[in-house]
Coordinates of C-alpha atoms in Angstrom, one line a residue:
X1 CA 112.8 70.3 120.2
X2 CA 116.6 71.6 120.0
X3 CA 117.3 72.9 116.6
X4 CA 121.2 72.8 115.5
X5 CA 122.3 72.7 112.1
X6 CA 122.3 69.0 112.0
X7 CA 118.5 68.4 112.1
X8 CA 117.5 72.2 111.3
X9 CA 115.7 71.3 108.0
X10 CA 113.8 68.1 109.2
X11 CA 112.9 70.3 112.1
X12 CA 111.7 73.3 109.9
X13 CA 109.2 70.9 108.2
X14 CA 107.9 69.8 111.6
X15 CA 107.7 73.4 113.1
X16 CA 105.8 74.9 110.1
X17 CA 103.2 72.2 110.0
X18 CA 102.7 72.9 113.7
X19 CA 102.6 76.8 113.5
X20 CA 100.0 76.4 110.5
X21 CA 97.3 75.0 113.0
X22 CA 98.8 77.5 116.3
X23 CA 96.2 79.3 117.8
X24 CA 99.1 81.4 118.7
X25 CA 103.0 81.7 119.4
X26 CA 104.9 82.8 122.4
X27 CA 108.6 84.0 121.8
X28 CA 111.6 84.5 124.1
X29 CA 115.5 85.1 122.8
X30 CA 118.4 84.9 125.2
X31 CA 121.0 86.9 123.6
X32 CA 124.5 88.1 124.2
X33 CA 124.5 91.6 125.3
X34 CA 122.1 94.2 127.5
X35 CA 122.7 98.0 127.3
X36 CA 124.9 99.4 130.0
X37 CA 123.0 102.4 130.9
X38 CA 119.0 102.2 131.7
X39 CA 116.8 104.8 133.3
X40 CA 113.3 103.9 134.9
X41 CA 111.8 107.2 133.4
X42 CA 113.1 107.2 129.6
X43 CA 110.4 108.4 127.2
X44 CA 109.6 105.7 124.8
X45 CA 112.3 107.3 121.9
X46 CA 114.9 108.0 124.6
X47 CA 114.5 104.3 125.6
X48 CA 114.9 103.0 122.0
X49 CA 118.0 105.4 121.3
X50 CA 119.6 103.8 124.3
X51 CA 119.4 100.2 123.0
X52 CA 119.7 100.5 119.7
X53 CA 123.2 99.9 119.2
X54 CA 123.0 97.3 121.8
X55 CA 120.4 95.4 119.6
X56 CA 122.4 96.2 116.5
X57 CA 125.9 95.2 117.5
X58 CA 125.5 92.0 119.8
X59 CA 124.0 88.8 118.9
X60 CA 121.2 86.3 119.6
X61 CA 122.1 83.2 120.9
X62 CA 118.6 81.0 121.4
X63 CA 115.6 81.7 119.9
X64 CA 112.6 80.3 121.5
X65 CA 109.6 79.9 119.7
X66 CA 106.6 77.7 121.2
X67 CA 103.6 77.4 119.2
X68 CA 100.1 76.6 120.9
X69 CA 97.4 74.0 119.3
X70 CA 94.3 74.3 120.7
X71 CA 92.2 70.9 120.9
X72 CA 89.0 71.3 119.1
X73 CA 88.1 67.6 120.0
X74 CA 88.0 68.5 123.8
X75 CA 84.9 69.7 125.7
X76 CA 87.4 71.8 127.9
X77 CA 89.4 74.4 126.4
X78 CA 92.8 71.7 126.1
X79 CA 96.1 73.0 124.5
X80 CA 99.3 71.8 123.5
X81 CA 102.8 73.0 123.6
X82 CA 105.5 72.6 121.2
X83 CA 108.5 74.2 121.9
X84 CA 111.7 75.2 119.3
X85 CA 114.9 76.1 120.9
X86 CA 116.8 76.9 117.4
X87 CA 120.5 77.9 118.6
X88 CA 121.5 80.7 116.1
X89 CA 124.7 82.1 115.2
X90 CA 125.9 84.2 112.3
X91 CA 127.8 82.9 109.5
X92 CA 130.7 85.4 106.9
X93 CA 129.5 82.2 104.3
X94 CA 133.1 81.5 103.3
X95 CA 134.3 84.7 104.4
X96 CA 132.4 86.5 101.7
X97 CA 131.6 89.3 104.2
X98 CA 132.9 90.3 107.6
X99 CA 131.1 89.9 110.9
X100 CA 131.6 90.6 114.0
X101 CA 130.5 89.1 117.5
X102 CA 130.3 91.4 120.5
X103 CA 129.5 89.4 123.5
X104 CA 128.6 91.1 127.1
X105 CA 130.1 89.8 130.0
X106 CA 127.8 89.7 132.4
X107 CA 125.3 88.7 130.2
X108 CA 127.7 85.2 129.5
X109 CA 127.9 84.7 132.8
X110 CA 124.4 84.6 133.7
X111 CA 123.6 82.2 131.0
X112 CA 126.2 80.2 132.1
X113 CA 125.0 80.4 135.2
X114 CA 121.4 79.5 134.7
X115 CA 122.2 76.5 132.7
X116 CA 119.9 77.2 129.8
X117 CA 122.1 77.6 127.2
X118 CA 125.4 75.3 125.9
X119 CA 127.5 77.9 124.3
X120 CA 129.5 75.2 122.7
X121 CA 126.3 74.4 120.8
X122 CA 125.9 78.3 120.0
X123 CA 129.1 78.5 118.4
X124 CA 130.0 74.8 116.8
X125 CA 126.4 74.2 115.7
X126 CA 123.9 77.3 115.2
X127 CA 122.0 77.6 112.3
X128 CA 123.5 80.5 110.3
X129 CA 121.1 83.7 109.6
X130 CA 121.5 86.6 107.8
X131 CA 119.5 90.5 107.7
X132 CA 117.4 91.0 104.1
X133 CA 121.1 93.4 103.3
X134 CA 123.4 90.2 104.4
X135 CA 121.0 87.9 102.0
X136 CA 121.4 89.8 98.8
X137 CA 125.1 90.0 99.6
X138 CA 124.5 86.1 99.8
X139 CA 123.0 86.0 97.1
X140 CA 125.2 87.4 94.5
X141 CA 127.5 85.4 95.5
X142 CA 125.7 82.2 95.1
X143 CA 124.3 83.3 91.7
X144 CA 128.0 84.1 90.6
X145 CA 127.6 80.9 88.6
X146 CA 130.6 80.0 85.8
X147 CA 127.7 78.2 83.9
X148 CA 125.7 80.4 83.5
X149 CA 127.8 83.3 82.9
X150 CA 129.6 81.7 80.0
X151 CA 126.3 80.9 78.7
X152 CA 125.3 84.4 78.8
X153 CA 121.9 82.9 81.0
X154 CA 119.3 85.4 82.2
X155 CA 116.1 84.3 84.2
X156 CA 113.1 85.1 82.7
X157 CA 109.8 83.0 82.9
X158 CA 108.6 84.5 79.8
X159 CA 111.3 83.6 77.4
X160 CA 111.6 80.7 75.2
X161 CA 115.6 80.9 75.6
X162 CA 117.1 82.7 78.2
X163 CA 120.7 82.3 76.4
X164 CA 121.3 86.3 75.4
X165 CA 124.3 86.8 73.0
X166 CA 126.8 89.4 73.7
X167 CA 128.3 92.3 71.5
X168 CA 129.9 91.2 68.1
X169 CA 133.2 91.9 69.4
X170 CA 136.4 90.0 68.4
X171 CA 138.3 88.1 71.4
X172 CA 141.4 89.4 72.5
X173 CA 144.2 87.8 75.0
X174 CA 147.3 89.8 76.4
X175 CA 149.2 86.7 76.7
X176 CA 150.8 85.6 73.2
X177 CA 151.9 82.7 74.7
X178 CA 148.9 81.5 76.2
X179 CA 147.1 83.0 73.1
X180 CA 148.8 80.2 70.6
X181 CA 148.1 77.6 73.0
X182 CA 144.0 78.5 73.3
X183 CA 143.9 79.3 69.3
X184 CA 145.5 75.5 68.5
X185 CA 142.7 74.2 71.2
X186 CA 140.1 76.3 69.2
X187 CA 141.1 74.7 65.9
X188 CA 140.5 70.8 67.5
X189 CA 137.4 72.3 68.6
X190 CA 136.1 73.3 65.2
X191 CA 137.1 70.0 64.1
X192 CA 134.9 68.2 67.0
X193 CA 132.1 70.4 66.6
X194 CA 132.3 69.0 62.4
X195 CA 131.5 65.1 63.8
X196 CA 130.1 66.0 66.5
X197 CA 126.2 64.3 68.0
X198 CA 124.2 65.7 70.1
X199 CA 125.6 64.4 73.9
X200 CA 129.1 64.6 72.8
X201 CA 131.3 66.8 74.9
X202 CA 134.5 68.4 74.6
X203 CA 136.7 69.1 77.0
X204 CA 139.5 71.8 77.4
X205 CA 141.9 71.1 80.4
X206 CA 142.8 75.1 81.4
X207 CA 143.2 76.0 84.7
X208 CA 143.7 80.0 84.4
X209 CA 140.7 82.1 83.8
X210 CA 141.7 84.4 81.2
X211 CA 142.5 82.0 78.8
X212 CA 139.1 80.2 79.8
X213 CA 137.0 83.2 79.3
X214 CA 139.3 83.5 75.6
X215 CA 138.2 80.5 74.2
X216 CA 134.4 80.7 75.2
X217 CA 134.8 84.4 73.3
X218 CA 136.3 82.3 70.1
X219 CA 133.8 79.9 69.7
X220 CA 131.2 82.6 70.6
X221 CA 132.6 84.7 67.8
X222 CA 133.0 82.2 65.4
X223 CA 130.4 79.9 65.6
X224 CA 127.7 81.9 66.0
X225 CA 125.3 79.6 64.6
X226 CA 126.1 76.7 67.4
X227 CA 126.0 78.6 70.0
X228 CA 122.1 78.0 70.6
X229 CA 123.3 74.0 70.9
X230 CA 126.1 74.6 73.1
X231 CA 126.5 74.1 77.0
X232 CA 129.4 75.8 78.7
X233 CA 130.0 74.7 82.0
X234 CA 133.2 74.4 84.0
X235 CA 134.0 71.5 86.4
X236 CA 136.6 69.2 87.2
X237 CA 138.4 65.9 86.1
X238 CA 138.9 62.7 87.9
X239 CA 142.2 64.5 89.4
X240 CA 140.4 67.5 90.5
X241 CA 141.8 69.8 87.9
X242 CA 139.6 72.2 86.8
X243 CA 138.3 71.7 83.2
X244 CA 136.2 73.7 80.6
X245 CA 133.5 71.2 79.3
X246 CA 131.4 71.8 76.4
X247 CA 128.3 69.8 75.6
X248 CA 126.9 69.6 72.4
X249 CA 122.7 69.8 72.7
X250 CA 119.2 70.7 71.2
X251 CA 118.5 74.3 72.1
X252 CA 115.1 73.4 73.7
X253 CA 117.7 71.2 76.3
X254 CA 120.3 73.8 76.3
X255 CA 117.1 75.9 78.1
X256 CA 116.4 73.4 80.5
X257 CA 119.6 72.5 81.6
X258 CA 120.1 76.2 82.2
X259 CA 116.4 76.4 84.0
X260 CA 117.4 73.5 86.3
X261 CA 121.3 74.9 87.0
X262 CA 119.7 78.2 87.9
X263 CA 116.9 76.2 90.6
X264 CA 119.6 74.6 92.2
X265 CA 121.1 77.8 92.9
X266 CA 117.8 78.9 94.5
X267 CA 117.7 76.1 96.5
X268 CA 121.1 76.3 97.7
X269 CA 120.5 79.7 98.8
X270 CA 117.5 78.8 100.3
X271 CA 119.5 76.0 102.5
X272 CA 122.5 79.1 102.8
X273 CA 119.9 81.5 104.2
X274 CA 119.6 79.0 107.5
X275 CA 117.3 80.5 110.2
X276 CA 116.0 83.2 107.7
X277 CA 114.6 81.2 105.2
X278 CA 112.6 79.5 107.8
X279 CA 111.7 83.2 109.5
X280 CA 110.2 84.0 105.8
X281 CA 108.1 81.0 106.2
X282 CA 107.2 82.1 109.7
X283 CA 105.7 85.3 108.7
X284 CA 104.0 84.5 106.1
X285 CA 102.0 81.9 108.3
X286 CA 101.4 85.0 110.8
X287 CA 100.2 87.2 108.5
X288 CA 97.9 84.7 106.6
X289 CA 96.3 83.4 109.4
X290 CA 96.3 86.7 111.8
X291 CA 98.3 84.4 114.4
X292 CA 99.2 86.3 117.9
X293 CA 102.9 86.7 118.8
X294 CA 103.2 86.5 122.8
X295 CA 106.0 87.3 125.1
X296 CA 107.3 88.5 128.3
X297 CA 108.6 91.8 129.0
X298 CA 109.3 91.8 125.1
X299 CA 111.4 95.4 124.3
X300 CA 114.9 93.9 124.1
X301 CA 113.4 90.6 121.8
X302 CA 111.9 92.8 119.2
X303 CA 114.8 95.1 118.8
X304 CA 117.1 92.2 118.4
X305 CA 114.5 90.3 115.6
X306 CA 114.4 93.4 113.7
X307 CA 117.6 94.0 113.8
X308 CA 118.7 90.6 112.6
X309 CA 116.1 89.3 111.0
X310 CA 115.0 92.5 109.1
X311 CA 117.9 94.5 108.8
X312 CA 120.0 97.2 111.4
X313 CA 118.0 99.9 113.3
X314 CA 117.8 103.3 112.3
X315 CA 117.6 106.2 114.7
X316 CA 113.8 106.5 113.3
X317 CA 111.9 105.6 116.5
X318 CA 108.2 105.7 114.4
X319 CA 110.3 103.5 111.7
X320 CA 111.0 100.6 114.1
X321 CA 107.2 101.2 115.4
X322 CA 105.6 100.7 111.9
X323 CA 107.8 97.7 110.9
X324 CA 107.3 95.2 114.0
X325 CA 103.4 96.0 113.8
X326 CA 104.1 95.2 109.8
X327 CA 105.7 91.6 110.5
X328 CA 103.7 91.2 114.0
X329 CA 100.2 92.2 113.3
X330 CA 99.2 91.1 116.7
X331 CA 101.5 91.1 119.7
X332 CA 100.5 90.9 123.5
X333 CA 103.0 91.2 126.5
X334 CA 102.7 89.1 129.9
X335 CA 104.4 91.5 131.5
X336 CA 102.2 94.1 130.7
X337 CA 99.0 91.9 130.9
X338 CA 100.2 90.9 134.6
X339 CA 100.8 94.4 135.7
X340 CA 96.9 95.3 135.2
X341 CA 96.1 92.4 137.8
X342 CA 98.8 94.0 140.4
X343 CA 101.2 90.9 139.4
X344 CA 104.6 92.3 138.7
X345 CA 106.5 88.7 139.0
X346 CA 109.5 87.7 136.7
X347 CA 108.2 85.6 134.0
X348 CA 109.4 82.1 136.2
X349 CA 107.6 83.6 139.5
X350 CA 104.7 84.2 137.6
X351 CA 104.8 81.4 135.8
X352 CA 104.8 79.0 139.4
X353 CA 102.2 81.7 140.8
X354 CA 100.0 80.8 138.5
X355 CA 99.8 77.3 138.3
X356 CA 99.7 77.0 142.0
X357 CA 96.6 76.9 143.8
X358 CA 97.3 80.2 146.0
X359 CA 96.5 82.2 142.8
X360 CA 92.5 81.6 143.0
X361 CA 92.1 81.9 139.1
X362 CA 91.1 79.6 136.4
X363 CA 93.3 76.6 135.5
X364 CA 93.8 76.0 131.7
X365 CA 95.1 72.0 130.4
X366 CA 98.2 73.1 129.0
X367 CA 100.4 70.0 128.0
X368 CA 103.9 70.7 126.7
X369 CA 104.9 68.0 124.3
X370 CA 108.7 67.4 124.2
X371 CA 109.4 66.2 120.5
X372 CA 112.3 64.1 119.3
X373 CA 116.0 66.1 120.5
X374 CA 114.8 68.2 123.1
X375 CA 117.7 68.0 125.9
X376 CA 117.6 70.6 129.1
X377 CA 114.4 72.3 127.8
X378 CA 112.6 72.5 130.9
X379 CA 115.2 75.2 132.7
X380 CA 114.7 78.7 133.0
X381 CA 116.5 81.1 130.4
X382 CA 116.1 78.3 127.9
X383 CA 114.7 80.0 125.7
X384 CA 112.3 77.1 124.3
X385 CA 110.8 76.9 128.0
X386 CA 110.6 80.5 129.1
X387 CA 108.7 80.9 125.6
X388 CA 106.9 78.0 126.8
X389 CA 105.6 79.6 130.2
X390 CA 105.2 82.4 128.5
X391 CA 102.3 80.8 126.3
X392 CA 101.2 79.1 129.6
X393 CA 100.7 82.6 131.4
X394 CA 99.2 83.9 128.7
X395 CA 96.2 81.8 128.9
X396 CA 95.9 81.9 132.4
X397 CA 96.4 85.7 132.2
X398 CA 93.5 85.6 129.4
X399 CA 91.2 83.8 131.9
X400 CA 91.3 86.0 134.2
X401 CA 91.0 89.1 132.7
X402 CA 88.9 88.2 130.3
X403 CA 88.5 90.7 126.9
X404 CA 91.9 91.3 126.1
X405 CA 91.5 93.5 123.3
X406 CA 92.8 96.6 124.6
X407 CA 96.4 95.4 125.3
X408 CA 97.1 94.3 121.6
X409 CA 100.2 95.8 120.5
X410 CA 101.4 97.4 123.5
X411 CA 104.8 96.7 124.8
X412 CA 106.0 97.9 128.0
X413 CA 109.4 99.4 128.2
X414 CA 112.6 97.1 129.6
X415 CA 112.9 98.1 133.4
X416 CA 111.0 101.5 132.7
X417 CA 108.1 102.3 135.3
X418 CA 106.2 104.8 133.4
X419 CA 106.1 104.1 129.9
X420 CA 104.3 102.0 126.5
X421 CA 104.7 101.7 123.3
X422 CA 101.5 101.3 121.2
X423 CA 102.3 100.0 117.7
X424 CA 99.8 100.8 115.9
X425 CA 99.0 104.3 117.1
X426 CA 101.9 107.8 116.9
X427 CA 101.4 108.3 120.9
X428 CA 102.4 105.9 123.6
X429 CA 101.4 106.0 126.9
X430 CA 102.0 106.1 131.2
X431 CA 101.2 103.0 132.5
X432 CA 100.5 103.7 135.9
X433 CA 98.3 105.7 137.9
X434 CA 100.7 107.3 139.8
X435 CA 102.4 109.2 137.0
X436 CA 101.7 112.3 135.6
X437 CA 102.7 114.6 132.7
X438 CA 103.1 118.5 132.4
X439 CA 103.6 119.8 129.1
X440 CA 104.4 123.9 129.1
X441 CA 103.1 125.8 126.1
X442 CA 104.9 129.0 127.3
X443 CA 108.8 128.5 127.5
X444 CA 111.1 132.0 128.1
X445 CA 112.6 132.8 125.0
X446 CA 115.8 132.8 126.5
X447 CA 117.2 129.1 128.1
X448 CA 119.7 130.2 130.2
X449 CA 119.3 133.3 131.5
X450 CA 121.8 134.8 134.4
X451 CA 120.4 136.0 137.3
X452 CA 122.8 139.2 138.0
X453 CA 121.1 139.9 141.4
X454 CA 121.5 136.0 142.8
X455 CA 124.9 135.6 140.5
X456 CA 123.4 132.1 139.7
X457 CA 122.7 131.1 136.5
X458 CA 119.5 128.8 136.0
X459 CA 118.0 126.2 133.6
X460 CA 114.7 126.9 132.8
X461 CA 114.1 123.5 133.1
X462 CA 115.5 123.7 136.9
X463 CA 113.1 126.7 137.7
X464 CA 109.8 125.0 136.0
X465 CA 110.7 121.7 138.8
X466 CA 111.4 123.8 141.6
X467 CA 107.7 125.8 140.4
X468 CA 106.0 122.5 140.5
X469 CA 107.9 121.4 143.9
X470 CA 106.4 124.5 145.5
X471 CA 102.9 124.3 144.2
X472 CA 102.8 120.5 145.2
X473 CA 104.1 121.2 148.5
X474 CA 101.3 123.8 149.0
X475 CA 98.6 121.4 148.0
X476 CA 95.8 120.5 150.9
X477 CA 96.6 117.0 149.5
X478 CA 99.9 115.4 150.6
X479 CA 101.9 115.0 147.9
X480 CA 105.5 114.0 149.6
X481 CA 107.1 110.9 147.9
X482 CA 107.4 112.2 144.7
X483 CA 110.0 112.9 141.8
X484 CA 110.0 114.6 139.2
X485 CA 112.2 114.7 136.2
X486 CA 112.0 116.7 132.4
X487 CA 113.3 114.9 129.3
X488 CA 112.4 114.8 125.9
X489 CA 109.0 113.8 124.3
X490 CA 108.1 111.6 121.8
X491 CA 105.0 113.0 121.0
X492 CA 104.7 115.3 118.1
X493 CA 104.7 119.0 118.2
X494 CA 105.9 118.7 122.2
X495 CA 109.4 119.7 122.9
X496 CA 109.7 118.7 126.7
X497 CA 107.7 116.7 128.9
X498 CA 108.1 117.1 133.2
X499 CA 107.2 113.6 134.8
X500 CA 105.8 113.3 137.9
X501 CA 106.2 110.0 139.7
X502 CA 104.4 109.5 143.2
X503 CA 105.0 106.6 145.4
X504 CA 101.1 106.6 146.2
X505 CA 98.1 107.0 144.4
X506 CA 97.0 110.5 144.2
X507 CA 93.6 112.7 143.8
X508 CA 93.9 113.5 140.1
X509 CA 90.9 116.3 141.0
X510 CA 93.2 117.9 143.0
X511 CA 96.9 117.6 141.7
X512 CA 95.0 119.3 138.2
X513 CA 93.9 122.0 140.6
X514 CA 97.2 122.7 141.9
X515 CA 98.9 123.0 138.5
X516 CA 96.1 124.3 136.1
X517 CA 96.5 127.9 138.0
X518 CA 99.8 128.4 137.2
X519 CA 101.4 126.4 134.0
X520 CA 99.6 126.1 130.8
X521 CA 99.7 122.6 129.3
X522 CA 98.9 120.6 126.9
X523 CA 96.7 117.2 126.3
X524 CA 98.5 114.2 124.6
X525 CA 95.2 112.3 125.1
X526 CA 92.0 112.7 126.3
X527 CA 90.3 110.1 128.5
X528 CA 88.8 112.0 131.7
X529 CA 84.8 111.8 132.4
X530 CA 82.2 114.9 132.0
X531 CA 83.3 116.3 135.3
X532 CA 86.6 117.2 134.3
X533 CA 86.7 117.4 130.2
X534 CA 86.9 121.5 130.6
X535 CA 90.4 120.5 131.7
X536 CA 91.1 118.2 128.8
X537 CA 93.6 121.1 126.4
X538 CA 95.7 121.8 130.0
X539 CA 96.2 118.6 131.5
X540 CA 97.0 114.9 131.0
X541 CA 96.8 112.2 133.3
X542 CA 96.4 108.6 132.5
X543 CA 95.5 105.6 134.4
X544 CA 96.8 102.5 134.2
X545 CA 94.8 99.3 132.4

């Protein structure tokens, strides 16, 4: 289904009542900007840094969501797909606060190009959403109600009357003009308010505040006792000219009226909110029901959910780590779940590769149901159908490998060969058996230190590859086809980490032997059998799933 603003709320009430019986979710976003500079070998927190402001400052232009309903009536495991392409774009509400679009050129072009997303849509029909700091700038703007101010209205559920008086203080007016026109209204008033029933109303035609907000004070000052059976509200006439009306009722009315003014501003800042109104809805499915959030290759989508949907990322790497595993309790990656089969397609390859008979797995009935105002779904970069085949892949992915449990929560990096993040956990992870990590517990004291006798001034960092160059090179093994680089760690209590990356698999055994001699290192985890677990507080080497 195609979600624009025109059938956004009917659809909201369709898509929850689906997610509530999901067996799961897959997700994909198609958004307007990718960070310029990307490096294969980034630690986890290096990585984040770089896209940060990437996530932060462009915007989302599709969000796909497809949720999964597994067939219980079927003797063969039989689901259904419903996909949800919700076009999003951000909205000032009236120009109550500014925002800003920051659009990526190449990333226009290539949605442009792979005819998944209308941008005429994006901009002349997405549903407005806001971050939880845009909403309660929303929201005191919505609740800046003249009715309820003039009639001094607080909420509170456990009150009788929510109308509070105000400070015995006399009203005062600059304007002695305006001041002899308000206090000869006043006098007409007093008369009314004499013959007066309840359901009467009296109306002062004053368009400038001031003067407004004056005679409210006078009768408030002077009619103290009436006050409880008064309703102030402000509207307009048959000509559209603003007008102060007051309506004379019981106080037990006067409550409800207020009560009922005051819901219909919750309900039009629910329908304000857009998008996020429906994303509280969304998570509080998830985390009631403990439903898995899928996706391929899913970095870049998280960073812009939190970001937009949650509020702007800090430079707090562990931060972002503890929130998404707080709103996605259970998250899987295709990407990552296709790498431990050896499958390193994009999500449309692997998508055809496995559905096609060449694949020799499993087949899963996976029928995507196209509900009313779905148009161009089926096309990739939509984001509706690559979350779609994203959901599909899973299950064939699932199939295959069976018990999945041990890739819950880990999300491999965007274009990065050697790292994971695991949510729920402080240390990430290599995923690949052909890169290694050395750790130095014994630095010089001095970083750069000149050489007088080679005139050459040197890194320590630069000497401590060149060290492990020579020691590899000097192995029995052959270790040519490898690179090494030194960055920071995102591991605690570790400074700098040196990376080794070999094109081929290597003999762990031996690679420790050739290092343990000469550098002293230390373990991030410990995972190696009996044979080698003397090694464990010098070495670390991880394989992939």
């Amino acid at each position: 289904m195609e979600v624009l603003k025109d059938n956004f709320q009917s659809a909201s009430k369709v898509f929850i009542e689906i997610l509530d019986q999901s067996e799961f979710i897959s997700i994909d976003l198609e958004f307007a900007g990718l960070p310029k500079e990307q490096s294969g070998h980034d630690t986890p927190m290096e990585c984040y840094q770089r896209h940060i402001y990437c996530a932060n400052n462009s915007r989302i232009i599709q969000f796909g969501i497809c949720c999964f309903v597994l067939d219980k009536s079927s003797s063969k495991k039989t689901y259904t797909g419903y996909p949800f392409n919700f076009y999003l774009f951000p909205s000032s509400y009236n120009d109550s606060f500014k925002i800003e679009i920051n659009l990526d050129l190449s990333c226009i072009e290539y949605n442009v190009q792979s005819g998944g997303v209308d941008f005429s849509k994006w901009i002349t029909q997405g549903v407005p959403y806001f971050n939880r700091h845009l909403q309660s700038l929303l929201k005191k703007n919505i609740y800046r109600n003249p009715t309820l101010e003039m009639n001094n209205f607080e909420i509170d559920v456990n009150a009788k009357n929510n109308s509070k008086a105000k400070d015995d203080t006399a009203p005062v007016i600059n304007d002695k003009k305006s001041k002899g026109v308000i206090d000869s209204k006043f006098q007409d008033f007093q008369k009314w308010l004499v013959k007066s029933q309840n359901d009467d109303y009296f109306i002062l035609e004053e368009t400038r505040y001031a003067s407004k907000k004056y005679f409210v004070e006078l009768v408030k000052y002077n009619c103290k006792d009436r006050v409880p059976s008064l309703i102030f509200t402000e509207t307009t006439n048959s000509n559209k000219v603003p007008i102060l009306k007051i309506l004379k009722i019981n106080s037990d009315g006067k409550d409800a009226y207020l009560r009922d003014v005051y819901n219909g501003l919750d309900l039009k800042f629910n329908e304000a909110k857009g998008f996020s109104h429906l994303w509280d809805s969304l998570l509080k499915v998830i985390s009631s029901k403990k439903i898995p959030v899928v996706a391929h290759q899913s970095f870049m989508d998280h960073l812009y959910i939190l970001s937009h949907f949650e509020g702007k990322l800090s430079s707090n790497y562990f931060e972002f780590k503890n929130k998404l595993n707080e709103i996605f309790p259970v998250i899987y990656d295709t990407k990552f779940l296709s790498s431990s089969l050896n499958i390193t397609y994009h999500l449309e390859k692997l998508f055809n590769y496995l559905q096609s008979s060449e694949s020799n797995g499993p087949k899963i009935n996976c029928e995507m149901k196209m509900l009313e105002g779905s148009s161009n779904i089926n096309v990739a970069h939509n984001a509706a159908y690559d979350a779609y085949m994203t959901g599909v892949a899973f299950l064939e992915l699932k199939e295959r490998i069976g018990d999945i449990s041990k890739f819950k929560n880990i999300i491999p990096l965007f274009k990065n060969q050697s790292y994971a993040i695991k949510l729920n956990d402080n240390s990430d992870f290599f995923r690949t058996d052909k890169t290694f990590v050395i750790k130095l517990t014994e630095t010089k004291t001095q970083i750069n230190e000149f050489n007088k006798k080679e005139k050459k001034c040197y890194r320590e960092d630069e000497e401590n590859k060149i060290t492990i160059q020579k020691l590899l090179s000097k192995c029995p093994d052959s270790f040519s086809d490898f690179n090494i680089s030194y960055q920071n760690s995102p591991f605690p209590s570790i400074s700098k980490v040196y990376l080794i990356y070999f094109e081929n698999s290597v003999n762990i055994d031996v690679l420790i032997n050739c290092l343990v001699g000469k550098f002293k290192v230390l373990t991030i985890k410990e995972h190696y059998d009996e044979t080698v677990q003397y090694l464990k507080d010098t070495v670390y080497c991880m394989k992939s799933f």
